[in-house]
Each structure stands twice: as structure tokens, then as C-alpha cells.
CSV table of C-alpha atoms in Angstrom, one decimal:
chain,number,residue,atom,x,y,z
A,197,MET,CA,-0.1,0.0,0.0
A,198,SER,CA,1.5,3.5,-0.9
A,199,PHE,CA,1.3,6.5,1.1
A,200,LEU,CA,-1.4,7.9,-0.7
A,201,GLU,CA,-3.9,4.9,-0.4
A,202,LYS,CA,-6.4,4.7,2.5
A,203,PRO,CA,-6.6,1.1,4.0
A,204,ALA,CA,-10.0,-0.6,3.0
A,205,PRO,CA,-12.2,-1.3,6.1
A,206,GLY,CA,-11.3,-4.7,7.6
A,207,SER,CA,-8.2,-5.2,5.4
A,208,LEU,CA,-4.9,-6.5,6.7
A,209,LEU,CA,-1.9,-4.5,5.7
A,210,LEU,CA,1.0,-6.3,4.2
A,211,ASP,CA,3.6,-7.4,6.7
A,212,ASP,CA,7.0,-6.8,5.0
A,213,THR,CA,8.8,-9.0,7.7
A,214,VAL,CA,7.1,-12.2,6.4
A,215,PRO,CA,10.0,-13.9,4.5
A,216,LEU,CA,9.8,-14.5,0.9
A,217,THR,CA,11.1,-17.8,-0.6
A,218,ALA,CA,11.9,-18.4,-4.2
A,219,MET,CA,12.3,-21.7,-6.2
A,220,ILE,CA,13.3,-22.2,-9.8
A,221,GLU,CA,10.6,-24.6,-11.2
A,222,ALA,CA,11.8,-25.1,-14.7
A,223,SER,CA,13.7,-23.5,-17.5
A,224,GLN,CA,12.7,-22.9,-21.1
A,225,SER,CA,15.2,-22.1,-24.0
A,226,LEU,CA,14.4,-19.2,-26.4
A,227,GLN,CA,16.2,-18.0,-29.4
A,228,SER,CA,19.5,-16.9,-27.9
A,229,HIS,CA,18.9,-17.2,-24.1
A,230,THR,CA,17.3,-19.1,-21.3
A,231,GLU,CA,14.5,-18.1,-19.2
A,232,TYR,CA,14.2,-19.5,-15.6
A,233,ILE,CA,10.6,-19.9,-14.2
A,234,ILE,CA,10.4,-18.9,-10.6
A,235,ARG,CA,7.7,-19.6,-7.9
A,236,VAL,CA,7.6,-17.1,-5.1
A,237,GLN,CA,5.9,-17.9,-1.7
A,238,ARG,CA,5.2,-15.6,1.2
A,239,GLY,CA,5.3,-17.2,4.6
A,240,VAL,CA,4.2,-20.9,4.7
A,241,SER,CA,1.2,-21.0,3.0
A,242,LEU,CA,1.4,-22.8,-0.5
A,243,ASP,CA,-1.8,-20.8,-1.3
A,244,ASN,CA,0.2,-17.5,-1.1
A,245,SER,CA,2.5,-18.0,-4.0
A,246,TRP,CA,3.0,-16.6,-7.5
A,247,GLN,CA,5.4,-16.4,-10.5
A,248,PRO,CA,7.2,-13.0,-11.1
A,249,VAL,CA,6.4,-11.5,-14.5
A,250,ASP,CA,10.2,-10.9,-15.1
A,251,LYS,CA,11.6,-14.4,-15.8
A,252,ASN,CA,14.9,-13.3,-17.2
A,253,MET,CA,17.4,-13.7,-14.2
A,254,ASN,CA,20.6,-12.7,-16.0
A,255,PRO,CA,20.7,-9.1,-14.8
A,256,PHE,CA,19.0,-10.1,-11.5
A,257,LEU,CA,19.6,-7.7,-8.6
A,258,CYS,CA,23.5,-7.4,-9.1
A,259,PRO,CA,24.0,-3.6,-9.5
A,260,PRO,CA,21.7,-2.6,-6.7
A,261,LEU,CA,23.3,-5.0,-4.2
A,262,GLN,CA,26.8,-4.5,-5.0
A,263,VAL,CA,27.1,-1.8,-2.1
A,264,CYS,CA,26.6,-4.5,0.5
A,265,GLY,CA,30.3,-5.7,0.4
A,266,ILE,CA,29.1,-9.3,0.1
A,267,THR,CA,30.4,-11.8,-2.5
A,268,LEU,CA,27.2,-13.2,-3.8
A,269,PRO,CA,27.3,-16.7,-5.5
A,270,LEU,CA,26.0,-15.7,-8.8
A,271,PRO,CA,27.1,-18.3,-11.4
A,272,PRO,CA,28.9,-17.1,-14.5
A,273,LYS,CA,27.5,-16.8,-17.9
A,274,LYS,CA,28.8,-18.7,-21.1
A,275,LEU,CA,28.9,-17.2,-24.6
A,276,ILE,CA,29.7,-20.4,-26.4
A,277,GLY,CA,27.7,-23.7,-25.5
A,278,ASN,CA,25.3,-21.6,-23.3
A,279,MET,CA,22.3,-23.7,-24.8
A,280,ASP,CA,23.9,-26.8,-23.7
A,281,ARG,CA,21.5,-28.9,-21.5
A,282,GLU,CA,24.2,-29.9,-19.0
A,283,PHE,CA,25.3,-26.2,-18.5
A,284,ILE,CA,21.5,-24.8,-18.2
A,285,ALA,CA,21.0,-27.5,-15.5
A,286,GLU,CA,24.3,-26.5,-13.8
A,287,ARG,CA,23.4,-22.8,-14.0
A,288,GLN,CA,19.9,-23.5,-12.7
A,289,ARG,CA,21.5,-25.0,-9.5
A,290,GLY,CA,23.8,-22.1,-9.1
A,291,LEU,CA,20.9,-19.5,-9.7
A,292,GLN,CA,18.9,-21.4,-6.9
A,293,THR,CA,22.0,-21.0,-4.6
A,294,TYR,CA,22.1,-17.4,-5.3
A,295,LEU,CA,18.3,-17.1,-4.7
A,296,ASP,CA,18.6,-18.8,-1.4
A,297,THR,CA,21.6,-16.6,-0.2
A,298,ILE,CA,19.8,-13.6,-0.8
A,299,THR,CA,16.2,-14.5,0.7
A,300,GLN,CA,18.0,-16.1,3.7
A,301,HIS,CA,20.3,-13.2,4.4
A,302,PRO,CA,18.6,-10.9,7.3
A,303,LEU,CA,19.3,-7.6,5.6
A,304,LEU,CA,19.2,-8.5,2.0
A,305,CYS,CA,15.9,-10.2,2.2
A,306,SER,CA,14.1,-7.1,3.3
A,307,SER,CA,16.0,-4.8,0.8
A,308,LEU,CA,13.7,-3.1,-1.9
A,309,PRO,CA,15.6,-4.5,-4.9
A,310,VAL,CA,14.9,-8.2,-3.7
A,311,LYS,CA,11.3,-7.3,-2.8
A,312,LYS,CA,10.7,-5.6,-6.0
A,313,PHE,CA,12.0,-8.5,-8.1
A,314,LEU,CA,10.2,-11.2,-6.2
A,315,ASP,CA,6.9,-9.2,-5.6
A,316,PRO,CA,6.5,-6.4,-8.0
A,317,ASN,CA,2.7,-6.0,-7.6
A,318,ASN,CA,3.6,-4.8,-3.9
A,319,TYR,CA,6.7,-3.2,-4.1
A,320,SER,CA,6.9,-1.2,-7.5
A,321,ALA,CA,6.2,2.2,-6.1
A,322,ASN,CA,8.8,5.0,-5.7
A,323,TYR,CA,8.2,5.4,-1.8
A,324,THR,CA,11.0,8.3,-1.6
A,325,GLU,CA,9.1,10.5,-4.2
A,326,ILE,CA,5.7,9.6,-2.7
A,327,ALA,CA,7.0,10.4,0.9
A,328,LEU,CA,8.7,13.8,-0.4
A,329,GLN,CA,5.4,14.8,-1.9
A,330,GLN,CA,3.5,14.1,1.2
A,331,VAL,CA,6.0,16.0,3.4
A,332,SER,CA,6.0,18.9,1.0
A,333,MET,CA,2.2,19.1,1.0
A,334,PHE,CA,2.2,19.1,4.9
A,335,PHE,CA,4.8,21.8,5.2
A,336,ARG,CA,2.8,24.0,3.1
A,337,SER,CA,0.4,24.1,5.7
A,338,ASP,CA,3.0,24.5,8.6
A,339,PRO,CA,5.8,26.6,7.3
A,340,LYS,CA,7.7,26.4,10.3
A,341,TRP,CA,9.9,23.4,9.1
A,342,GLU,CA,11.9,23.1,5.8
A,343,VAL,CA,13.1,19.9,4.1
A,344,LEU,CA,16.9,20.1,3.4
A,345,GLU,CA,17.6,16.7,1.8
A,346,PRO,CA,16.2,13.1,1.7
A,347,LEU,CA,18.5,10.5,3.7
A,348,ARG,CA,18.1,7.8,1.1
A,349,ASP,CA,18.3,4.1,2.1
A,350,MET,CA,19.2,5.2,5.8
A,351,GLY,CA,16.9,2.6,7.3
A,352,TRP,CA,15.9,-1.0,6.3
A,353,ARG,CA,12.2,-0.5,6.2
A,354,ILE,CA,10.9,-0.1,2.8
A,355,ARG,CA,7.7,1.8,3.9
A,356,LYS,CA,9.5,4.3,6.0
A,357,LYS,CA,11.6,7.2,4.6
A,358,TYR,CA,14.0,9.8,6.3
A,359,PHE,CA,14.6,13.3,5.6
A,360,LEU,CA,16.9,16.0,7.1
A,361,VAL,CA,14.9,19.1,8.0
A,362,LYS,CA,15.4,22.4,9.9
A,363,SER,CA,13.3,24.7,12.0
A,364,LYS,CA,13.0,28.2,10.6
A,365,GLU,CA,13.1,29.4,14.3
A,366,GLN,CA,16.3,27.6,14.8
A,367,THR,CA,18.2,27.4,11.5
A,368,LYS,CA,21.5,25.9,12.7
A,369,GLU,CA,19.9,23.0,14.3
A,370,ARG,CA,19.2,19.8,12.2
A,371,TYR,CA,16.3,17.3,12.7
A,372,LEU,CA,15.2,14.1,11.6
A,373,LEU,CA,11.9,13.7,9.9
A,374,SER,CA,10.6,10.1,9.4
A,375,TRP,CA,7.5,9.3,7.3
A,376,VAL,CA,6.2,5.8,7.7
A,377,ASP,CA,3.1,3.9,6.5
A,378,LEU,CA,0.9,2.3,9.2
A,379,GLY,CA,1.3,-1.5,9.7
A,380,PRO,CA,-0.8,-4.5,10.2
A,381,ASP,CA,-0.4,-4.5,14.0
A,382,LYS,CA,-2.1,-0.9,14.2
A,383,PHE,CA,-4.9,-1.8,16.6
A,384,LEU,CA,-5.5,1.6,18.1
A,385,SER,CA,-8.5,3.8,16.7
A,386,ASP,CA,-7.2,6.9,14.9
A,387,LYS,CA,-8.3,8.9,17.9
A,388,ASP,CA,-6.5,6.8,20.5
A,389,LEU,CA,-3.4,6.7,18.2
A,390,GLN,CA,-3.3,10.6,18.1
A,391,SER,CA,-3.6,10.8,21.9
A,392,ALA,CA,-0.7,8.1,22.3
A,393,ILE,CA,1.6,9.8,19.8
A,394,LYS,CA,0.7,13.1,21.6
A,395,LEU,CA,1.6,11.6,24.9
A,396,LEU,CA,5.0,10.6,23.6
A,397,THR,CA,5.7,14.0,22.3
A,398,SER,CA,5.1,15.5,25.7
A,399,LEU,CA,7.5,13.3,27.4
A,400,SER,CA,10.9,14.4,28.7
A,401,ILE,CA,12.6,11.1,30.2
A,402,PRO,CA,16.4,10.5,30.0
A,403,TYR,CA,16.2,7.0,28.6
A,404,LEU,CA,13.7,7.8,25.9
A,405,CYS,CA,14.7,10.0,22.7
A,406,PRO,CA,12.5,13.2,22.5
A,407,LEU,CA,9.8,13.3,19.9
A,408,LEU,CA,9.5,17.0,18.9
A,409,PHE,CA,6.5,16.9,16.5
A,410,SER,CA,4.2,14.2,15.2
A,411,SER,CA,1.2,14.2,13.0
A,412,THR,CA,-0.8,11.0,12.0
A,413,SER,CA,-3.3,10.2,9.2
A,414,GLU,CA,-5.6,7.3,8.2
A,415,SER,CA,-2.7,5.6,6.4
A,416,SER,CA,0.6,7.1,7.5
A,417,ALA,CA,2.4,9.2,10.3
A,418,LEU,CA,5.0,12.0,10.3
A,419,LEU,CA,7.5,12.4,13.1
A,420,ILE,CA,10.4,14.7,13.8
A,421,ARG,CA,13.1,14.3,16.4
A,422,PRO,CA,16.5,15.5,17.0
A,423,PHE,CA,19.2,14.3,14.7
A,424,SER,CA,22.4,13.0,16.0
A,425,GLU,CA,25.5,13.3,13.7
A,426,LYS,CA,27.1,10.6,15.8
A,427,GLY,CA,24.6,8.1,14.7
A,428,SER,CA,23.0,5.0,16.5
A,429,LEU,CA,24.5,2.7,18.9
A,430,ARG,CA,24.9,0.2,15.9
A,431,ASP,CA,26.9,2.9,13.8
A,432,HIS,CA,29.1,3.3,17.0
A,433,ILE,CA,29.7,-0.6,17.1
A,434,CYS,CA,30.4,-0.8,13.2
A,435,LYS,CA,32.4,2.4,13.3
A,436,VAL,CA,30.5,3.8,10.1
A,437,LYS,CA,29.1,7.0,9.0
A,438,PRO,CA,25.4,7.6,10.0
A,439,ARG,CA,24.1,8.9,6.5
A,440,GLU,CA,25.5,6.0,4.4
A,441,SER,CA,23.2,3.4,3.0
A,442,TYR,CA,22.3,0.8,5.7
A,443,LEU,CA,23.5,-2.1,3.1
A,444,LYS,CA,26.8,-0.5,2.9
A,445,LYS,CA,27.1,0.1,6.7
A,446,TYR,CA,25.8,-3.2,8.3
A,447,CYS,CA,26.0,-6.1,5.6
A,448,ASN,CA,29.6,-6.7,6.0
A,449,PRO,CA,31.3,-4.0,8.4
A,450,LYS,CA,35.0,-4.3,8.3
A,451,LYS,CA,35.8,-2.5,11.7
A,452,SER,CA,32.9,-3.7,14.0
A,453,GLN,CA,33.9,-4.3,17.4
A,454,GLY,CA,32.3,-5.2,20.5
A,455,LEU,CA,32.1,-2.9,23.5
A,456,GLU,CA,34.2,-2.8,26.7
A,457,LEU,CA,32.6,-4.4,29.8
A,458,PRO,CA,31.9,-1.0,31.7
A,459,HIS,CA,30.0,0.2,28.7
A,460,ILE,CA,28.2,-3.1,28.3
A,461,LYS,CA,27.0,-2.8,31.8
A,462,LEU,CA,26.1,0.7,31.7
A,463,TYR,CA,24.3,0.9,28.4
A,464,GLY,CA,22.4,-2.5,29.2
A,465,ARG,CA,21.1,-1.3,32.5
A,466,GLN,CA,20.0,2.2,31.0
A,467,ILE,CA,18.2,0.4,28.2
A,468,LEU,CA,16.6,-2.0,30.7
A,469,GLU,CA,15.4,1.0,32.7
A,470,GLY,CA,13.8,2.4,29.5
A,471,LEU,CA,12.1,-0.8,28.8
A,472,LYS,CA,10.7,-0.9,32.4
A,473,LEU,CA,9.3,2.6,32.3
A,474,LEU,CA,7.4,1.5,29.0
A,475,HIS,CA,6.1,-1.7,30.5
A,476,ASP,CA,4.9,-0.1,33.8
A,477,ALA,CA,3.0,2.4,31.7
A,478,GLY,CA,1.4,-0.2,29.5
A,479,ILE,CA,3.2,1.1,26.3
A,480,PHE,CA,4.2,-1.8,24.1
A,481,PHE,CA,7.4,-1.4,22.0
A,482,GLY,CA,8.9,-4.4,20.3
A,483,HIS,CA,11.4,-2.6,18.3
A,484,LEU,CA,14.6,-2.7,20.4
A,485,HIS,CA,17.7,-3.1,18.4
A,486,THR,CA,21.0,-1.3,18.2
A,487,SER,CA,20.0,1.0,15.4
A,488,ASN,CA,17.1,2.3,17.6
A,489,VAL,CA,19.4,3.4,20.5
A,490,LEU,CA,21.0,6.6,20.6
A,491,VAL,CA,24.1,7.4,22.8
A,492,ASP,CA,23.9,11.0,24.1
A,493,ASP,CA,26.6,11.9,26.6
A,494,GLY,CA,27.0,8.5,28.0
A,495,VAL,CA,23.2,8.0,28.2
A,496,CYS,CA,21.2,5.4,26.1
A,497,ARG,CA,18.0,6.7,24.5
A,498,LEU,CA,15.4,4.4,22.9
A,499,MET,CA,14.2,5.6,19.4
A,500,ASP,CA,11.0,4.8,17.7
A,501,VAL,CA,9.0,4.0,20.6
A,502,GLU,CA,5.9,4.8,18.6
A,503,ASN,CA,6.4,1.9,16.1
A,504,GLY,CA,4.3,-0.4,18.2
A,505,MET,CA,1.6,2.0,18.3
A,506,LEU,CA,1.7,2.5,14.5
A,507,GLY,CA,1.5,-1.1,13.8
A,508,VAL,CA,4.9,-1.5,12.3
A,509,PRO,CA,6.1,-5.2,12.6
A,510,SER,CA,9.3,-5.9,14.5
A,511,ALA,CA,12.6,-6.4,12.5
A,512,LEU,CA,13.1,-9.6,14.7
A,513,ARG,CA,9.4,-10.9,14.1
A,514,PRO,CA,10.7,-13.9,11.9
A,515,ALA,CA,12.9,-14.9,14.6
A,516,PHE,CA,10.6,-14.7,17.8
A,517,THR,CA,7.5,-16.2,15.7
A,518,GLN,CA,9.4,-19.5,15.8
A,519,PHE,CA,9.1,-19.8,19.5
A,520,ARG,CA,5.5,-20.1,21.1
A,521,LYS,CA,6.7,-19.2,24.5
A,522,ILE,CA,7.7,-15.7,23.2
A,523,ASN,CA,3.9,-14.4,22.8
A,524,THR,CA,3.7,-11.2,24.8
A,525,THR,CA,5.1,-7.8,24.0
A,526,GLU,CA,7.1,-7.8,27.3
A,527,SER,CA,8.7,-11.3,26.2
A,528,ILE,CA,9.4,-9.9,22.8
A,529,ASP,CA,11.3,-6.9,24.3
A,530,VAL,CA,13.4,-9.2,26.5
A,531,PHE,CA,14.1,-11.5,23.4
A,532,CYS,CA,15.2,-8.3,21.4
A,533,PHE,CA,17.3,-7.2,24.4
A,534,GLY,CA,19.3,-10.5,24.2
A,535,HIS,CA,20.2,-9.7,20.6
A,536,LEU,CA,21.2,-6.1,21.5
A,537,LEU,CA,23.4,-7.6,24.3
A,538,TYR,CA,25.1,-10.1,21.9
A,539,GLU,CA,25.8,-7.4,19.4
A,540,MET,CA,27.2,-5.0,22.1
A,541,THR,CA,29.3,-7.9,23.3
A,542,TYR,CA,30.7,-9.4,20.0
A,543,GLY,CA,30.3,-6.5,17.6
A,544,ARG,CA,27.8,-8.2,15.4
A,545,PRO,CA,24.3,-9.7,15.8
A,546,PRO,CA,23.6,-13.4,16.4
A,547,ASP,CA,23.6,-15.5,13.1
A,548,SER,CA,20.7,-17.6,14.5
A,549,VAL,CA,18.8,-18.3,17.6
A,550,PRO,CA,18.9,-20.4,19.8
A,551,ILE,CA,22.5,-20.3,20.7
A,552,GLU,CA,24.2,-22.8,22.9
A,553,GLN,CA,28.1,-22.0,22.1
A,554,TYR,CA,29.4,-18.4,22.8
A,555,PRO,CA,32.7,-16.9,21.9
A,556,PRO,CA,34.9,-15.6,24.7
A,557,ALA,CA,33.2,-12.6,26.4
A,558,PRO,CA,34.6,-9.9,28.7
A,559,SER,CA,32.7,-11.6,31.7
A,560,THR,CA,31.0,-14.7,32.6
A,561,ALA,CA,28.1,-12.6,33.6
A,562,VAL,CA,27.6,-11.5,30.2
A,563,VAL,CA,27.2,-15.1,29.0
A,564,SER,CA,25.0,-16.0,31.8
A,565,VAL,CA,22.3,-13.2,30.9
A,566,LEU,CA,22.8,-14.2,27.1
A,567,GLN,CA,22.0,-17.9,28.1
A,568,SER,CA,19.0,-16.8,30.1
A,569,ILE,CA,17.4,-15.2,27.0
A,570,LEU,CA,19.0,-16.8,23.8
A,571,SER,CA,19.5,-20.6,24.8
A,572,THR,CA,17.3,-23.3,23.8
A,573,GLU,CA,15.8,-23.9,27.3
A,574,ALA,CA,15.0,-20.1,27.5
A,575,CYS,CA,13.3,-20.2,24.0
A,576,LYS,CA,11.3,-23.2,24.9
A,577,SER,CA,10.5,-22.2,28.5
A,578,GLY,CA,10.0,-18.5,28.3
A,579,MET,CA,11.8,-15.2,28.7
A,580,PRO,CA,13.0,-13.7,32.0
A,581,THR,CA,11.4,-10.4,33.1
A,582,VAL,CA,13.0,-7.0,32.8
A,583,SER,CA,13.1,-6.7,36.6
A,584,ALA,CA,14.8,-10.0,36.8
A,585,LEU,CA,17.5,-9.0,34.3
A,586,MET,CA,18.3,-5.8,36.3
A,587,GLN,CA,18.9,-7.7,39.4
A,588,THR,CA,21.6,-10.1,37.7
A,589,PRO,CA,25.3,-9.6,38.8
A,590,LEU,CA,25.8,-8.0,35.4
A,591,PHE,CA,23.6,-5.1,35.9
A,592,SER,CA,22.5,-4.7,39.6
A,593,ASP,CA,25.8,-2.7,40.6
A,594,VAL,CA,25.5,-0.2,37.8
A,595,GLN,CA,25.3,3.3,39.3
A,596,LEU,CA,22.9,5.6,37.6
A,597,GLN,CA,23.1,9.3,37.5
A,598,ARG,CA,19.4,9.8,38.3
A,599,SER,CA,18.2,8.5,41.7
A,600,GLU,CA,14.7,9.8,41.4
A,601,LYS,CA,12.1,7.4,40.4
A,602,LEU,CA,10.8,7.9,36.8
A,603,GLN,CA,7.2,7.5,35.5
A,604,ILE,CA,5.1,7.8,32.6
A,605,LYS,CA,1.5,8.9,33.5
A,606,VAL,CA,-1.0,7.6,31.0
A,607,PRO,CA,-4.6,8.9,31.2
A,608,GLY,CA,-7.1,6.2,32.2
A,609,ARG,CA,-9.0,6.1,28.8
A,610,LEU,CA,-5.8,5.8,26.9
A,611,LYS,CA,-4.5,3.0,29.1
A,612,GLU,CA,-7.4,1.0,28.5
A,613,ALA,CA,-7.1,1.5,24.6
A,614,LEU,CA,-3.5,0.5,24.8
A,615,LYS,CA,-4.2,-2.5,26.8
A,616,ALA,CA,-6.9,-3.7,24.4
A,617,ALA,CA,-4.4,-2.9,21.3
A,618,LYS,CA,-1.6,-4.9,23.1
A,619,GLU,CA,-4.1,-8.0,23.5
A,620,SER,CA,-5.0,-7.8,19.8
A,621,LEU,CA,-1.3,-7.6,18.8
A,622,GLU,CA,-0.4,-10.7,21.0
A,623,LYS,CA,-3.6,-12.5,19.6
A,624,ARG,CA,-2.3,-12.1,16.0
A,625,LEU,CA,1.2,-13.3,16.9
A,626,GLN,CA,0.0,-16.4,18.7
A,627,GLU,CA,-2.4,-17.3,15.8
A,628,GLU,CA,0.6,-16.8,13.4
A,629,GLN,CA,2.8,-19.0,15.8
A,630,ARG,CA,0.1,-21.8,15.9
A,631,LEU,CA,-0.1,-21.9,12.1
A,632,LEU,CA,3.7,-22.1,11.8
A,633,HIS,CA,3.8,-24.9,14.5
A,634,GLN,CA,1.2,-26.7,12.4
A,635,HIS,CA,3.2,-26.3,9.2
A,636,ARG,CA,6.5,-27.6,11.1
A,637,ARG,CA,4.8,-30.7,12.3
A,638,LEU,CA,3.4,-31.6,8.8
A,639,THR,CA,6.7,-30.8,7.2
A,640,ARG,CA,8.5,-33.1,9.8
A,641,ALA,CA,6.0,-35.9,9.2
A,642,GLN,CA,6.4,-35.6,5.5
A,643,SER,CA,10.2,-35.5,5.7
A,644,HIS,CA,10.0,-38.7,8.1
A,645,HIS,CA,7.7,-40.5,5.8
A,646,CYS,CA,9.9,-39.9,2.7
A,647,SER,CA,13.2,-40.7,4.5
A,648,GLU,CA,15.2,-43.8,3.2
A,649,GLU,CA,14.9,-45.5,6.7
A,650,GLU,CA,11.0,-45.2,6.6
A,651,LYS,CA,11.0,-46.5,3.0
A,652,LYS,CA,12.8,-49.5,4.0
A,653,LYS,CA,10.7,-50.2,7.0
A,654,ARG,CA,7.6,-50.0,4.6
A,655,LYS,CA,9.3,-52.5,2.2
A,656,ILE,CA,10.0,-54.8,5.0
A,657,LEU,CA,6.4,-54.5,6.3
A,658,ALA,CA,5.1,-55.2,2.8
A,659,ARG,CA,7.0,-58.5,2.4
A,660,LYS,CA,5.7,-59.6,5.9
A,661,VAL,CA,2.2,-58.7,4.9
A,662,SER,CA,2.6,-60.4,1.5
A,663,THR,CA,4.3,-63.7,3.3
A,664,HIS,CA,1.2,-63.7,5.6
A,665,GLN,CA,-1.2,-63.7,2.9
A,666,GLN,CA,0.3,-66.5,1.0
A,667,GLY,CA,0.0,-68.7,4.0
A,668,PHE,CA,-3.5,-68.4,3.4
A,669,PHE,CA,-3.4,-70.3,0.1
A,670,VAL,CA,-3.6,-74.1,0.2
A,671,PRO,CA,-1.8,-75.7,-2.9
A,672,SER,CA,-3.0,-79.3,-3.8
A,673,SER,CA,-2.6,-81.6,-6.8
A,674,GLY,CA,-5.5,-82.3,-9.0
A,675,SER,CA,-7.2,-80.9,-12.1
A,676,GLY,CA,-6.3,-77.6,-13.5
A,677,ALA,CA,-9.4,-75.9,-12.0
A,678,SER,CA,-9.0,-73.4,-9.5
A,679,SER,CA,-11.0,-71.6,-6.8
A,680,PRO,CA,-10.7,-68.4,-4.8
A,681,PRO,CA,-8.3,-68.5,-2.0
A,682,THR,CA,-10.1,-69.0,1.4
A,683,CYS,CA,-9.3,-67.5,4.8
A,684,PRO,CA,-9.2,-69.9,7.7
A,685,SER,CA,-11.4,-67.6,9.9
A,686,SER,CA,-14.2,-68.0,7.3
A,687,PRO,CA,-13.9,-71.8,6.4
A,688,THR,CA,-16.0,-73.0,3.4
A,689,PRO,CA,-17.7,-76.4,3.0
A,690,PRO,CA,-15.4,-79.0,1.2
A,691,SER,CA,-15.8,-78.9,-2.4
A,692,THR,CA,-18.2,-81.7,-3.8
A,693,THR,CA,-17.1,-81.4,-7.5
A,694,GLY,CA,-13.8,-83.1,-7.3
A,695,THR,CA,-11.8,-79.9,-8.2
A,696,SER,CA,-8.8,-79.1,-6.6
A,697,VAL,CA,-7.2,-75.9,-5.6
A,698,ARG,CA,-4.0,-74.5,-7.0
A,699,LEU,CA,-1.8,-71.5,-6.4
A,700,SER,CA,-3.0,-68.0,-7.7
A,701,LEU,CA,-0.9,-66.0,-10.1
A,702,GLN,CA,-0.1,-63.7,-7.1
A,703,LEU,CA,1.6,-66.6,-5.3
A,704,SER,CA,3.6,-67.7,-8.3
A,705,LEU,CA,4.7,-64.2,-9.0
């Protein structure tokens, strides 16, 4: 859905975090080249699949993805003998490996070039131009702000665009404007959403990044906050420039490095304090990662707290959807904190979860906390609470600058609306987890049924059944006449015709 469209009543907006898979079904030779026919599927439902219109994979995605710094396994072409059947089959296998690499990479799979190729019906719009038009139209009615430049590809979200703006009242200051489409997890009414965003705009809390201005419509939202030239916590870990493309910054950072133990302890405790503030106020987040944390004068501030209210899916949704015990907004935040702590420790996010073996860490206390969140046992039995994490040896002795108790005061009516929206969000997650669990059980059953061991068992069983059936046939000498085989449990009277019984064709075979 574009920024200009109004969602249809009762329609479910597209979740961009649902993974796309692509399978080459066949190939066909034309005059001078070969076309590969691809089947694309969203999620686990076989019903939600299609064939992209463009089947020519030769120019597929290479130029837009060259900035990522990753060597992609695109198989080479061949000028002479390119129509040879063996070469076509070999190249098809190579292209399938290339597709698997891209669709399974955590950053490349969500990039616009990949989405646009695999799903052109939903990703062909020029989102930057649309967002710029909408922002320009808004600023005509509010001349206080002025757009300086678009910050292209600064974030990974396709339906969220960033602009550098300034206030005409403070011309030297620079601010970050973000324009985002509302997502499928938006369960607040338009009126309640406006009240919730207005509440965030009024907050002045050390662990939350201030929101200076906000405006929401029926399909999108505009938000303005301070712009940090130092970038996010991830920029600090990867040692990159904040304004560069996120694919260039994060796909294969050359200088990334984990933080020292004092910073891990301090930043981790401050982030937990911010999460506890939100949880105590009934505000659901679900979008904690190092790119959504700013470090300002040694204090960590959470960004994009409004994402949960806007219904935007979490970046880690494909990961925590795998575990049915991670089914509340609080447990999602703790799961995300585990990823963030891993990245602060080792300088990179985990390749996959659960994790049983950890590289050497600055302290065993760090590994202990990671195990309580990212281990197989934790993912199966449930996440610890934020308060429990704050009491662990890693964070309990951290001295914070502010000793007064912080609190977010939420009006009663808005608190009830947030509670109902939170329950609806969790219900959608739990239903998705249930369907995924069913699909995995079915897949395991099919895989087990088709395994070589099971095939051997079925052959042995078939032989036993055949041998058992053959024992029911009673061969005897006599004339060539035959009668149907009889079962001992259902005896028939002896024949009075003098004919004899001989083995059936089944037995002779």
C-alpha cells in the first residue's frame, strides 16, 4: 500500500517482515537465451505463491546489491555452449543457490531490490518520491519546517523514509523527519493513536529519545526528532558514518567491534530502565535493536517507541515467531534485548537463535544473561522479566546518575485502549505461531515419511504382509481348475465337485 492510499475497512495491511522464498521450477530455451521460471511464496502457506512477471534472471539484482560488500554466488555466464542442457542445469542449480543466499540473508531479504523483483505487485512504487510529496504538502500548511535533503536508504524499512529538516526558528539545528506507513499491527483507533503519539511528544525522560513533533493520518504518520550526527549504537559498534546506506554500513562491516565491559553494563542497564518505564506504563514497544538506540553524553535513549502503536512489524518478528513461549510484548522486548546485548558484546548480531556455544566474552556474567534469553531452554520455557535482568550480577551494581523514580503517566482511557491494542497484537502473533507450528509438524511428518529409513521399513512390512497372505493359500494336486483363496477364519464347506485348488498367480509371482 502506498502513502496515498487509504486502507480498506477490515483489510489486513502487508507485513513486510514475512519472509519470501523463491524456487526455480523449470527453464525454457528461447532463441538465444534461457528463461528460468520462478515460484515465489510468502510465509508458509502454499496458497500465497505466484510467478514474477520478469523471468529473465541474467541481470537479477546485481547492481543494486553491489554496495553490500558481500560476495554473492551468482553463477557465471557462457557465450559458447550456453544452450547446452548440462550447462543450463548447472546454471539453474547455481541460480537457486544465489536465490537462497539472498532470501535467507537478514538484511538483503528485506531490501527493496529483492522485494521488487520477487513481488513487483506490492513493491514497485517509488516510496521516496511519494513520501517527499506528502511531506512537502504538509509543510505548506505548517511553514515552520523546511526539508533540506532526503536521507536515502538510511533505514531498512521499505515503507519508512527519512529526511533531514530544519526549523525556521532555529536555522542551525538539524532534525530527523521520518514518514512511515501504518502497519498490520495497528489496533488503536485513529483518535486513540493521536492521543498516544501526543503523549510521547510531551515526554521528557532521559532513557527515551524526545519526539518533537508528530502528525498522523488514516494511513501514515510524520514524526520529527533531534538528529544525531554521531549516529546510533549500531553505527558506533560498526564504526560507520550514519548517513550512508544501511546495506553498505551493516551487511559486511570491516571495523565492527564489541564494547568494553563497563559500557556493556552501563548501556544495558539504561536500556532496561527504559523498557521498564514503558512496561509499567502499558506502552508496548517490540522494536529494540542497536539501530534504535542513541547514545547521548553517555546516556542511552530508545528511539521509535511509537512503532508499536503505529502497527509496524518488528525487525526480529521472523525470529521470535518461531518460539511459542515468546508471545507477549514484554517477552518480545526481552528477546530483542538479548540480541542487542549479544551485538554489544561481540560486535555483530547473532547468526541464528537459539545459541548454545558463545565466543569468549569480557565476563561470565555477560554469557549468563545471554544464556537466560537466547539458549534453547530459554526460548522453549520463556523469557526472564526486565526486573529479573536488572537484578543479575551484570547490571545490579551499575550506578545511575539519576536516583529519582521515573514514571510515565498515561490517562485512564488511553491506558485501556493501549491494553486492548496490546491484546490484539499478541493474539495475531499467537495465531501466526500456531499456524507455523502446524506447518512445521506437517513438514517433519512428510520428511519422516519420505526418509530412506522409513521406505525400508515399509518395504519390509510389505514383504511380511505378503508372506502372511500367501500362507492362506492351500496348494494341492489335481485338475487344473482353481477356486478363490479362502481364509481360515471363514471356512467354506469342502468341495463336492472333485476340483482341486492350485496356487494363484499372485503366489507364483
